[in-house]
Every structure is written in structure tokens, then in C-alpha cells.
């Protein structure tokens, strides 16, 4: 019997509540599909700042690196916003991505039929949307040097960051996107700002060069401003969207809203080998933390993604996803998804309903 060790990073805000739901479901699904699973909870983000004074303690990174997969809920909170950059929860997340060399971030956006009414967009625009954002995660302007803030001679302050990609960084993320496109509808759209940025010109050239290796994949390019518009104008045109760190951050939040709520979107962050990190796209929602109002579904779907992509337990992943579809079809909704005629539930009750659906 296979057995897996999962590092669990509950983090901040609604993190602990949605983690509790995911853990219970993972235990149940492991029993059902006959594999072992154990959890190693570690402090991360603001929760780690509170106990160790830093957002990513070395012991947490080490635990993540030596486990079979990492499941992270959410980090961040207003009480940390005034801290210096290195003492902020977000720096811990960036250090975790860098420390585990997770260069490929996959964010699938698939419309759940029961939630079509929850989107702010019209049904004819969003029905049938099934796309995958492939975001480069350990480079670009998030990590480029030089960066910082300086006082200029004229006494002004100047802040700066550098958007930079090397050809090898572009190639390895492009390869992930091309491989995914082969297993999907065979369409890859690369998003850049090549009409203005040198870094984007290189990006586009490398993607075009790789296209020769994938004759079955139809490659197109969009400038990021146009891509942002096309995503709400006609999202069905997209299959795989390949893009850099900053553009991917922005476009994946936009794409999330096609599904009605950012509370529905899972993600996987992968390196060339080693464990992957699985986390919902949404944040820690401090405004509703601890009130049993959070939507645990993105976290549960991230757990499913972990089972499929990280651990190769496809049937168990499908069980979790089916449970999510069933509770939604039965009309249960957390506040973010509430619609007329549906039954409002809290985070805990949603978890219980998922458990019942699973069994
Ligand atoms: C995300 C988040 C992070 C990012 C923040 C919390 C650092 O927005 O995962 O999309 O910008 O990458
Ligand atoms: Mg983001």
C-alpha cells in the first residue's frame, strides 16, 4: 500500500478552517481508495511570523522539501502590511516557491455547470470554458535584480524592479505549457508585451522556436492588455495560456472570476522534480476569518489536484471532485456563491456535506 506524507501549511485568515475541511476529506478519501496519508502541520506566513519571527522558518522549508507533497491554504493579513518586506507573509510564499524551485504554476479554470449563474458574466460567454493558465513562478519581475528603493540626488525616492527572463527560464516553462496543450485541445496562447518590452521579445522568440517541436500544437501570441480583454470577451477561445510571473498573477485572478468566485480555483506549483505545492488561488480573506463563512471548495479542489498531479492517485482525485460537484448540484452554497433558491451553509457544514457525498 502506498503511503504519503503531506506537509500542511494552514497559514493565516481562513487558512485553518479550510485546511481542517481538506484534511478530513483527504483522510476519508485515502481510506476509501486504500492508501496511507499522514500530515505534518508547519507554521508559514503570518502564523510563522507570530511564533518564530519570520514567514518561512528553515524547518518549514525543510519539511516541505522532504515530504511527498505540500498543501498550503492561504497567507497574509492586514496586521503584517506595515512590516518591512522580509517580515511579510508574502515574502515567505515567494521564498517557499524559490526554495522548492517551483517554476511552473498551473491554474485550471473550468466552469462548473451548477455555478454558471454565480458568474458576473452572461451564460453564453462562459458556458463550456475550460482553460489552463500556465504561469512562470520563480522568475520575472517578482525576483529580478536589481530591485529596491533609493534616495536620488535630488532628494526624491525611487523604487524599481527588473523584469528579466533568460532563455532557459522561458524554455522550461514553455515546455510545460506545450506538453499540457498536447494532452488538452492542442492550442497554446502565449501572453507577453512584446510591442514594448525587450524581455517579452525574447519570450516570444523562444516560444516560436519551441513550436517546431510540437507540430500538433497551434501557437498564438497575444499582448497582455488584449489577453485581459479577450478573457472576458470570449474566454472559450483559450485552451492553454502561457505567461510570465506578473502577467500570470493578474490574468489568473481575472480568469477565476469567470467561474463565479475566486473561492473555486485550485492551483499546482511544480518543479522539474521533487514535491509539488498545491494551493487555492484565493487569499486569506481576513475579513471573514474565524466566522465559519469561508468557501473550502478551492482548497478541496487543490487537494484533488495534489492527489492527481502530485501523487498519481487519479481515482481518489476524481472522488473529491465528484463530491464537490454533488454538493453544488444539491444547492448548498457558501456566501460567495449564494444564489436564489440555494441553501446557505458555512465552511464546516460544507465540509460535512462533502464527507457525506464522498461516502
Ligand atoms: C498569488 C498571490 C501571490 C502572488 C502573493 C500572495 C505573493 O497573489 O499566488 O497569485 O502574487 O504570486
Ligand atoms: Mg495572485
CSV table of C-alpha atoms and ligand atoms in Angstrom, one decimal:
chain,number,residue,atom,x,y,z
A,1,UNK,CA,0.0,0.0,0.0
A,2,UNK,CA,1.4,3.4,-0.9
A,3,UNK,CA,1.6,5.9,1.8
A,4,UNK,CA,2.2,9.7,1.6
A,5,UNK,CA,3.5,12.4,3.9
A,6,UNK,CA,1.9,15.7,3.3
A,7,UNK,CA,3.2,19.0,4.7
A,8,UNK,CA,0.2,21.0,5.7
A,9,UNK,CA,0.6,24.8,5.7
A,10,UNK,CA,-2.6,26.3,7.1
A,11,UNK,CA,-1.3,29.8,7.2
A,12,UNK,CA,-3.5,32.8,8.1
A,13,UNK,CA,-7.0,34.1,8.0
A,14,UNK,CA,-9.4,31.5,6.7
A,15,UNK,CA,-6.5,29.1,6.2
A,16,UNK,CA,-7.0,26.9,9.3
A,17,UNK,CA,-10.8,26.5,8.7
A,18,UNK,CA,-10.4,25.4,5.1
A,19,UNK,CA,-7.4,23.2,6.0
A,20,UNK,CA,-9.5,21.3,8.6
A,21,UNK,CA,-12.0,20.5,5.9
A,22,UNK,CA,-9.4,19.4,3.4
A,23,UNK,CA,-7.6,17.2,5.9
A,24,UNK,CA,-10.8,15.3,6.9
A,25,UNK,CA,-11.7,14.7,3.3
A,26,UNK,CA,-8.2,13.5,2.4
A,27,UNK,CA,-8.3,11.1,5.3
A,28,UNK,CA,-11.6,9.8,4.1
A,29,UNK,CA,-10.6,9.5,0.5
A,30,UNK,CA,-7.4,7.7,1.5
A,31,UNK,CA,-9.4,5.1,3.4
A,32,UNK,CA,-11.8,4.7,0.5
A,33,UNK,CA,-9.1,4.3,-2.1
A,34,UNK,CA,-6.7,2.3,0.2
A,35,UNK,CA,-3.6,4.4,0.5
A,36,UNK,CA,-2.0,5.8,3.6
A,37,UNK,CA,-1.7,9.5,4.2
A,38,UNK,CA,-0.2,11.4,7.1
A,39,UNK,CA,0.0,15.2,7.8
A,40,UNK,CA,2.8,17.3,9.1
A,41,UNK,CA,1.5,20.8,10.0
A,42,UNK,CA,4.1,23.5,9.8
A,43,UNK,CA,4.0,27.2,10.5
A,44,UNK,CA,4.0,29.5,7.5
A,45,UNK,CA,3.2,33.1,6.7
A,46,UNK,CA,1.8,35.4,9.4
A,47,UNK,CA,1.3,32.4,11.7
A,48,UNK,CA,5.0,31.7,11.4
A,49,UNK,CA,5.9,35.4,12.0
A,50,UNK,CA,3.9,35.3,15.2
A,51,UNK,CA,5.7,32.2,16.6
A,52,UNK,CA,9.2,32.4,15.0
A,53,UNK,CA,9.6,36.0,13.8
A,54,UNK,CA,9.9,35.0,10.1
A,55,UNK,CA,7.4,34.0,7.5
A,56,UNK,CA,9.2,30.9,6.3
A,57,UNK,CA,11.2,29.2,9.1
A,58,UNK,CA,14.0,26.9,7.8
A,59,UNK,CA,12.4,24.0,9.5
A,60,UNK,CA,9.2,24.6,7.5
A,61,UNK,CA,11.1,24.7,4.2
A,62,UNK,CA,13.0,21.6,5.1
A,63,UNK,CA,9.7,19.7,6.0
A,64,UNK,CA,8.2,20.8,2.6
A,65,UNK,CA,11.2,19.7,0.7
A,66,UNK,CA,11.3,16.2,2.3
A,67,UNK,CA,7.6,15.4,2.0
A,68,UNK,CA,5.6,13.9,-0.8
A,69,UNK,CA,3.6,17.0,-1.4
A,70,UNK,CA,2.7,20.3,0.2
A,71,UNK,CA,-0.8,21.6,0.7
A,72,UNK,CA,-1.0,25.3,1.5
A,73,UNK,CA,-4.2,27.2,2.4
A,74,UNK,CA,-3.5,31.0,2.4
A,75,UNK,CA,-1.3,33.5,4.0
A,76,UNK,CA,-1.4,37.2,4.8
A,77,UNK,CA,-3.3,39.7,6.9
A,78,UNK,CA,-3.6,43.4,7.5
A,79,UNK,CA,-1.6,43.3,10.7
A,80,UNK,CA,1.5,42.5,8.7
A,81,UNK,CA,1.1,45.1,5.9
A,82,UNK,CA,3.2,47.6,7.7
A,83,UNK,CA,6.1,45.2,8.3
A,84,UNK,CA,9.3,45.5,6.3
A,85,UNK,CA,9.2,43.4,3.2
A,86,UNK,CA,11.3,40.5,4.5
A,87,UNK,CA,8.9,40.2,7.5
A,88,UNK,CA,5.8,39.9,5.5
A,89,UNK,CA,3.8,36.7,4.9
A,90,UNK,CA,4.1,37.1,1.1
A,91,UNK,CA,7.9,37.1,1.3
A,92,UNK,CA,7.6,33.6,2.9
A,93,UNK,CA,5.5,32.4,0.0
A,94,UNK,CA,7.9,33.7,-2.6
A,95,UNK,CA,10.8,32.1,-0.6
A,96,UNK,CA,8.9,28.8,-0.5
A,97,UNK,CA,8.4,28.9,-4.3
A,98,UNK,CA,12.0,29.7,-4.9
A,99,UNK,CA,13.3,27.3,-2.2
A,100,UNK,CA,11.4,24.4,-3.7
A,101,UNK,CA,12.2,25.6,-7.3
A,102,UNK,CA,8.6,25.6,-8.2
A,103,UNK,CA,8.9,27.4,-11.6
A,104,UNK,CA,5.6,26.1,-13.1
A,105,UNK,CA,2.3,27.3,-11.7
A,106,UNK,CA,-0.8,25.6,-13.2
A,107,UNK,CA,-4.2,27.3,-12.6
A,108,UNK,CA,-7.1,25.5,-14.3
A,109,UNK,CA,-10.3,27.4,-14.9
A,110,UNK,CA,-13.2,25.2,-15.6
A,111,UNK,CA,-16.8,26.2,-15.4
A,112,UNK,CA,-18.9,24.1,-13.0
A,113,UNK,CA,-22.4,23.9,-14.7
A,114,UNK,CA,-24.2,24.4,-11.3
A,115,UNK,CA,-22.4,27.7,-10.8
A,116,UNK,CA,-23.0,29.4,-14.2
A,117,UNK,CA,-25.5,31.7,-12.5
A,118,UNK,CA,-22.8,32.8,-10.0
A,119,UNK,CA,-20.6,34.5,-12.6
A,120,UNK,CA,-20.9,38.2,-13.3
A,121,UNK,CA,-20.7,37.3,-17.0
A,122,UNK,CA,-23.5,36.0,-19.1
A,123,UNK,CA,-24.1,32.3,-19.5
A,124,UNK,CA,-23.4,32.3,-23.3
A,125,UNK,CA,-20.0,33.8,-22.7
A,126,UNK,CA,-18.8,31.4,-20.0
A,127,UNK,CA,-20.5,28.1,-20.6
A,128,UNK,CA,-18.0,25.5,-21.7
A,129,UNK,CA,-14.9,27.5,-20.6
A,130,UNK,CA,-12.1,25.1,-19.8
A,131,UNK,CA,-8.7,26.7,-19.8
A,132,UNK,CA,-5.4,26.4,-18.1
A,133,UNK,CA,-3.2,29.3,-17.1
A,134,UNK,CA,0.5,28.3,-17.0
A,135,UNK,CA,2.3,31.0,-15.1
A,136,UNK,CA,6.1,31.2,-14.6
A,137,UNK,CA,6.6,31.3,-10.9
A,138,UNK,CA,10.2,31.8,-9.8
A,139,UNK,CA,11.4,34.5,-12.2
A,140,UNK,CA,10.4,37.7,-14.0
A,141,UNK,CA,9.8,40.9,-12.2
A,142,UNK,CA,9.0,39.1,-8.9
A,143,UNK,CA,12.6,38.0,-8.5
A,144,UNK,CA,14.6,40.1,-11.0
A,145,UNK,CA,17.7,42.1,-9.8
A,146,UNK,CA,18.4,44.9,-9.3
A,147,UNK,CA,15.4,45.9,-7.3
A,148,UNK,CA,14.9,48.2,-4.3
A,149,UNK,CA,14.4,51.8,-3.2
A,150,UNK,CA,16.9,54.5,-3.2
A,151,UNK,CA,17.1,58.2,-2.4
A,152,UNK,CA,18.1,60.2,-5.5
A,153,UNK,CA,20.5,63.1,-5.6
A,154,UNK,CA,17.6,65.5,-5.9
A,155,UNK,CA,16.2,64.1,-2.6
A,156,UNK,CA,13.4,62.1,-4.2
A,157,UNK,CA,12.7,58.5,-3.5
A,158,UNK,CA,12.9,56.0,-6.4
A,159,UNK,CA,11.6,52.4,-6.3
A,160,UNK,CA,12.5,49.9,-9.0
A,161,UNK,CA,12.2,46.2,-10.0
A,162,UNK,CA,13.5,44.4,-13.0
A,163,UNK,CA,11.6,42.2,-15.4
A,164,UNK,CA,14.0,39.6,-16.6
A,165,UNK,CA,13.9,36.2,-18.2
A,166,UNK,CA,16.8,34.1,-19.5
A,167,UNK,CA,16.2,31.8,-22.5
A,168,UNK,CA,16.5,28.7,-20.3
A,169,UNK,CA,13.8,30.0,-17.9
A,170,UNK,CA,11.5,30.7,-20.8
A,171,UNK,CA,12.2,27.3,-22.4
A,172,UNK,CA,11.4,25.2,-19.3
A,173,UNK,CA,8.1,26.9,-18.6
A,174,UNK,CA,7.1,26.9,-22.3
A,175,UNK,CA,7.9,23.1,-22.4
A,176,UNK,CA,5.4,22.6,-19.6
A,177,UNK,CA,2.7,24.5,-21.5
A,178,UNK,CA,3.4,22.8,-24.8
A,179,UNK,CA,3.2,19.3,-23.1
A,180,UNK,CA,-0.1,20.3,-21.4
A,181,UNK,CA,-1.5,21.5,-24.7
A,182,UNK,CA,-0.8,18.2,-26.3
A,183,UNK,CA,-2.9,16.4,-23.7
A,184,UNK,CA,-5.7,19.0,-24.0
A,185,UNK,CA,-7.2,20.7,-27.1
A,186,UNK,CA,-3.8,21.4,-28.6
A,187,UNK,CA,-4.0,25.2,-28.5
A,188,UNK,CA,-1.4,27.4,-26.8
A,189,UNK,CA,-1.6,31.1,-26.5
A,190,UNK,CA,1.5,32.9,-25.1
A,191,UNK,CA,0.9,36.2,-23.5
A,192,UNK,CA,3.5,38.9,-23.4
A,193,UNK,CA,4.1,42.6,-24.0
A,194,UNK,CA,6.5,42.2,-26.9
A,195,UNK,CA,5.3,45.5,-28.5
A,196,UNK,CA,7.1,47.3,-25.7
A,197,UNK,CA,9.3,45.1,-23.6
A,198,UNK,CA,12.6,43.5,-24.6
A,199,UNK,CA,12.1,40.7,-22.2
A,200,UNK,CA,8.9,39.9,-24.0
A,201,UNK,CA,10.5,39.9,-27.4
A,202,UNK,CA,12.9,37.2,-26.2
A,203,UNK,CA,9.9,35.3,-24.6
A,204,UNK,CA,8.1,35.3,-27.9
A,205,UNK,CA,11.1,34.2,-29.9
A,206,UNK,CA,11.7,31.2,-27.6
A,207,UNK,CA,8.1,30.1,-27.7
A,208,UNK,CA,8.1,30.3,-31.5
A,209,UNK,CA,11.3,28.3,-31.6
A,210,UNK,CA,9.8,25.6,-29.5
A,211,UNK,CA,6.7,25.4,-31.6
A,212,UNK,CA,8.7,23.4,-34.2
A,213,UNK,CA,8.9,20.5,-31.7
A,214,UNK,CA,5.2,20.4,-31.4
A,215,UNK,CA,3.6,20.3,-34.8
A,216,UNK,CA,0.3,19.2,-33.3
A,217,UNK,CA,0.0,22.4,-31.2
A,218,UNK,CA,-1.5,25.6,-32.7
A,219,UNK,CA,0.5,28.5,-31.2
A,220,UNK,CA,-0.7,32.1,-31.0
A,221,UNK,CA,0.5,35.2,-29.2
A,222,UNK,CA,-1.4,38.0,-27.5
A,223,UNK,CA,-0.2,41.2,-25.8
A,224,UNK,CA,-1.3,41.1,-22.2
A,225,UNK,CA,-3.7,44.0,-22.5
A,226,UNK,CA,-5.5,42.3,-25.3
A,227,UNK,CA,-5.4,39.0,-23.5
A,228,UNK,CA,-7.1,40.6,-20.5
A,229,UNK,CA,-9.9,41.9,-22.7
A,230,UNK,CA,-10.3,38.6,-24.7
A,231,UNK,CA,-10.6,36.7,-21.4
A,232,UNK,CA,-13.9,38.5,-20.6
A,233,UNK,CA,-15.0,38.9,-24.3
A,234,UNK,CA,-14.7,35.3,-25.4
A,235,UNK,CA,-12.9,33.1,-22.9
A,236,UNK,CA,-13.8,29.9,-24.8
A,237,UNK,CA,-11.1,30.7,-27.4
A,238,UNK,CA,-8.4,29.7,-24.8
A,239,UNK,CA,-7.0,26.3,-24.1
A,240,UNK,CA,-3.6,26.8,-22.5
A,241,UNK,CA,-2.5,30.3,-21.7
A,242,UNK,CA,1.3,30.6,-21.1
A,243,UNK,CA,2.7,33.6,-19.4
A,244,UNK,CA,5.2,35.2,-17.1
A,245,UNK,CA,5.0,35.7,-13.4
A,246,UNK,CA,3.4,39.1,-13.1
A,247,UNK,CA,1.0,38.8,-16.1
A,248,UNK,CA,0.0,35.3,-14.9
A,249,UNK,CA,-0.8,36.7,-11.4
A,250,UNK,CA,-3.1,39.2,-12.9
A,251,UNK,CA,-4.7,37.1,-15.6
A,252,UNK,CA,-5.4,34.2,-13.3
A,253,UNK,CA,-7.4,36.4,-10.9
A,254,UNK,CA,-9.3,37.7,-13.8
A,255,UNK,CA,-9.9,34.2,-15.2
A,256,UNK,CA,-11.0,33.0,-11.8
A,257,UNK,CA,-14.0,35.3,-11.9
A,258,UNK,CA,-15.3,33.6,-15.0
A,259,UNK,CA,-16.2,30.7,-12.6
A,260,UNK,CA,-18.3,32.9,-10.4
A,261,UNK,CA,-15.9,33.1,-7.4
A,262,UNK,CA,-12.2,33.0,-6.8
A,263,UNK,CA,-13.3,30.6,-4.0
A,264,UNK,CA,-13.4,27.8,-6.6
A,265,UNK,CA,-9.9,27.8,-8.1
A,266,UNK,CA,-7.1,25.4,-7.2
A,267,UNK,CA,-3.5,25.5,-8.3
A,268,UNK,CA,-0.4,23.4,-8.6
A,269,UNK,CA,3.2,24.7,-8.4
A,270,UNK,CA,5.7,22.2,-9.8
A,271,UNK,CA,9.5,22.0,-10.3
A,272,UNK,CA,11.4,19.7,-12.5
A,273,UNK,CA,11.5,17.1,-9.7
A,274,UNK,CA,10.7,16.9,-6.0
A,275,UNK,CA,7.4,17.6,-4.3
A,276,UNK,CA,4.8,20.0,-5.7
A,277,UNK,CA,2.9,22.7,-3.8
A,278,UNK,CA,-0.9,22.8,-4.1
A,279,UNK,CA,-2.9,25.8,-3.0
A,280,UNK,CA,-6.1,27.7,-3.7
A,281,UNK,CA,-5.7,30.8,-5.9
A,282,UNK,CA,-7.6,32.9,-3.4
A,283,UNK,CA,-6.1,34.7,-0.4
A,284,UNK,CA,-6.6,34.5,3.4
A,285,UNK,CA,-9.8,36.6,3.4
A,286,UNK,CA,-9.1,38.1,6.9
A,287,UNK,CA,-12.5,39.9,6.8
A,288,UNK,CA,-14.3,36.7,7.2
A,289,UNK,CA,-11.7,34.6,9.1
A,290,UNK,CA,-12.9,32.6,12.0
A,291,UNK,CA,-16.6,33.1,11.3
A,292,UNK,CA,-17.3,29.9,9.5
A,293,UNK,CA,-18.1,31.8,6.3
A,294,UNK,CA,-15.2,30.6,4.1
A,295,UNK,CA,-15.7,28.6,0.9
A,296,UNK,CA,-13.5,25.5,1.3
A,297,UNK,CA,-14.0,24.3,-2.2
A,298,UNK,CA,-10.9,25.7,-3.8
A,299,UNK,CA,-8.9,24.1,-1.0
A,300,UNK,CA,-10.6,20.8,-1.6
A,301,UNK,CA,-10.1,21.0,-5.3
A,302,UNK,CA,-6.4,21.8,-4.6
A,303,UNK,CA,-6.2,18.6,-2.5
A,304,UNK,CA,-7.7,16.8,-5.5
A,305,UNK,CA,-5.1,18.3,-7.8
A,306,UNK,CA,-2.4,17.2,-5.3
A,307,UNK,CA,-3.8,13.7,-5.4
A,308,UNK,CA,-3.8,13.6,-9.2
A,309,UNK,CA,-0.8,15.7,-10.3
A,310,UNK,CA,1.4,15.2,-7.2
A,311,UNK,CA,0.7,11.7,-6.0
A,312,UNK,CA,-0.7,9.9,-9.1
A,313,UNK,CA,-3.9,9.0,-7.2
A,314,UNK,CA,-6.3,9.8,-10.1
A,315,UNK,CA,-9.3,7.9,-8.8
A,316,UNK,CA,-9.1,9.5,-5.4
A,317,UNK,CA,-8.8,12.9,-7.0
A,318,UNK,CA,-11.9,12.2,-9.1
A,319,UNK,CA,-13.8,11.1,-6.0
A,320,UNK,CA,-13.1,14.5,-4.4
A,321,UNK,CA,-14.1,16.4,-7.5
A,322,UNK,CA,-17.3,14.4,-7.8
A,323,UNK,CA,-18.2,15.2,-4.2
A,324,UNK,CA,-17.7,18.9,-4.9
A,325,UNK,CA,-20.0,18.7,-8.0
A,326,UNK,CA,-22.6,16.8,-6.0
A,327,UNK,CA,-22.8,19.3,-3.1
A,328,UNK,CA,-23.1,22.2,-5.6
A,329,UNK,CA,-25.7,20.3,-7.6
A,330,UNK,CA,-27.7,19.8,-4.3
A,331,UNK,CA,-27.8,23.6,-3.9
A,332,UNK,CA,-25.5,24.1,-1.0
A,333,UNK,CA,-23.6,27.4,-1.2
A,334,UNK,CA,-21.2,29.4,0.9
A,335,UNK,CA,-21.9,33.2,0.9
A,336,UNK,CA,-19.5,33.9,-2.0
A,337,UNK,CA,-21.6,31.7,-4.3
A,338,UNK,CA,-25.0,32.3,-2.9
A,339,UNK,CA,-27.9,32.5,-5.4
A,340,UNK,CA,-31.7,32.5,-5.3
A,341,UNK,CA,-33.2,29.1,-4.3
A,342,UNK,CA,-29.9,27.8,-2.9
A,343,UNK,CA,-29.2,26.8,0.7
A,344,UNK,CA,-26.7,28.9,2.6
A,345,UNK,CA,-24.1,26.9,4.5
A,346,UNK,CA,-20.9,27.7,6.4
A,347,UNK,CA,-17.4,26.3,5.9
A,348,UNK,CA,-17.9,23.4,8.4
A,349,UNK,CA,-21.3,22.4,7.1
A,350,UNK,CA,-19.9,22.4,3.6
A,351,UNK,CA,-17.2,20.1,4.8
A,352,UNK,CA,-19.7,17.7,6.4
A,353,UNK,CA,-21.7,17.7,3.2
A,354,UNK,CA,-18.6,16.8,1.2
A,355,UNK,CA,-17.8,14.0,3.5
A,356,UNK,CA,-21.3,12.6,3.2
A,357,UNK,CA,-21.1,12.9,-0.6
A,358,UNK,CA,-17.8,11.0,-0.6
A,359,UNK,CA,-19.2,8.1,1.4
B,1,LIG,C1,-0.8,34.5,-6.0
B,1,LIG,C2,-0.7,35.6,-4.9
B,1,LIG,C3,0.8,35.8,-4.6
B,1,LIG,C4,1.5,36.2,-5.9
B,1,LIG,C5,1.0,36.8,-3.5
B,1,LIG,C6,0.3,36.5,-2.2
B,1,LIG,C7,2.5,37.0,-3.2
B,1,LIG,O1,-1.3,36.8,-5.4
B,1,LIG,O2,-0.4,33.4,-5.7
B,1,LIG,O3,-1.4,34.7,-7.0
B,1,LIG,O4,1.5,37.4,-6.3
B,1,LIG,O5,2.0,35.3,-6.5
B,2,LIG,MG1,-2.4,36.5,-7.2
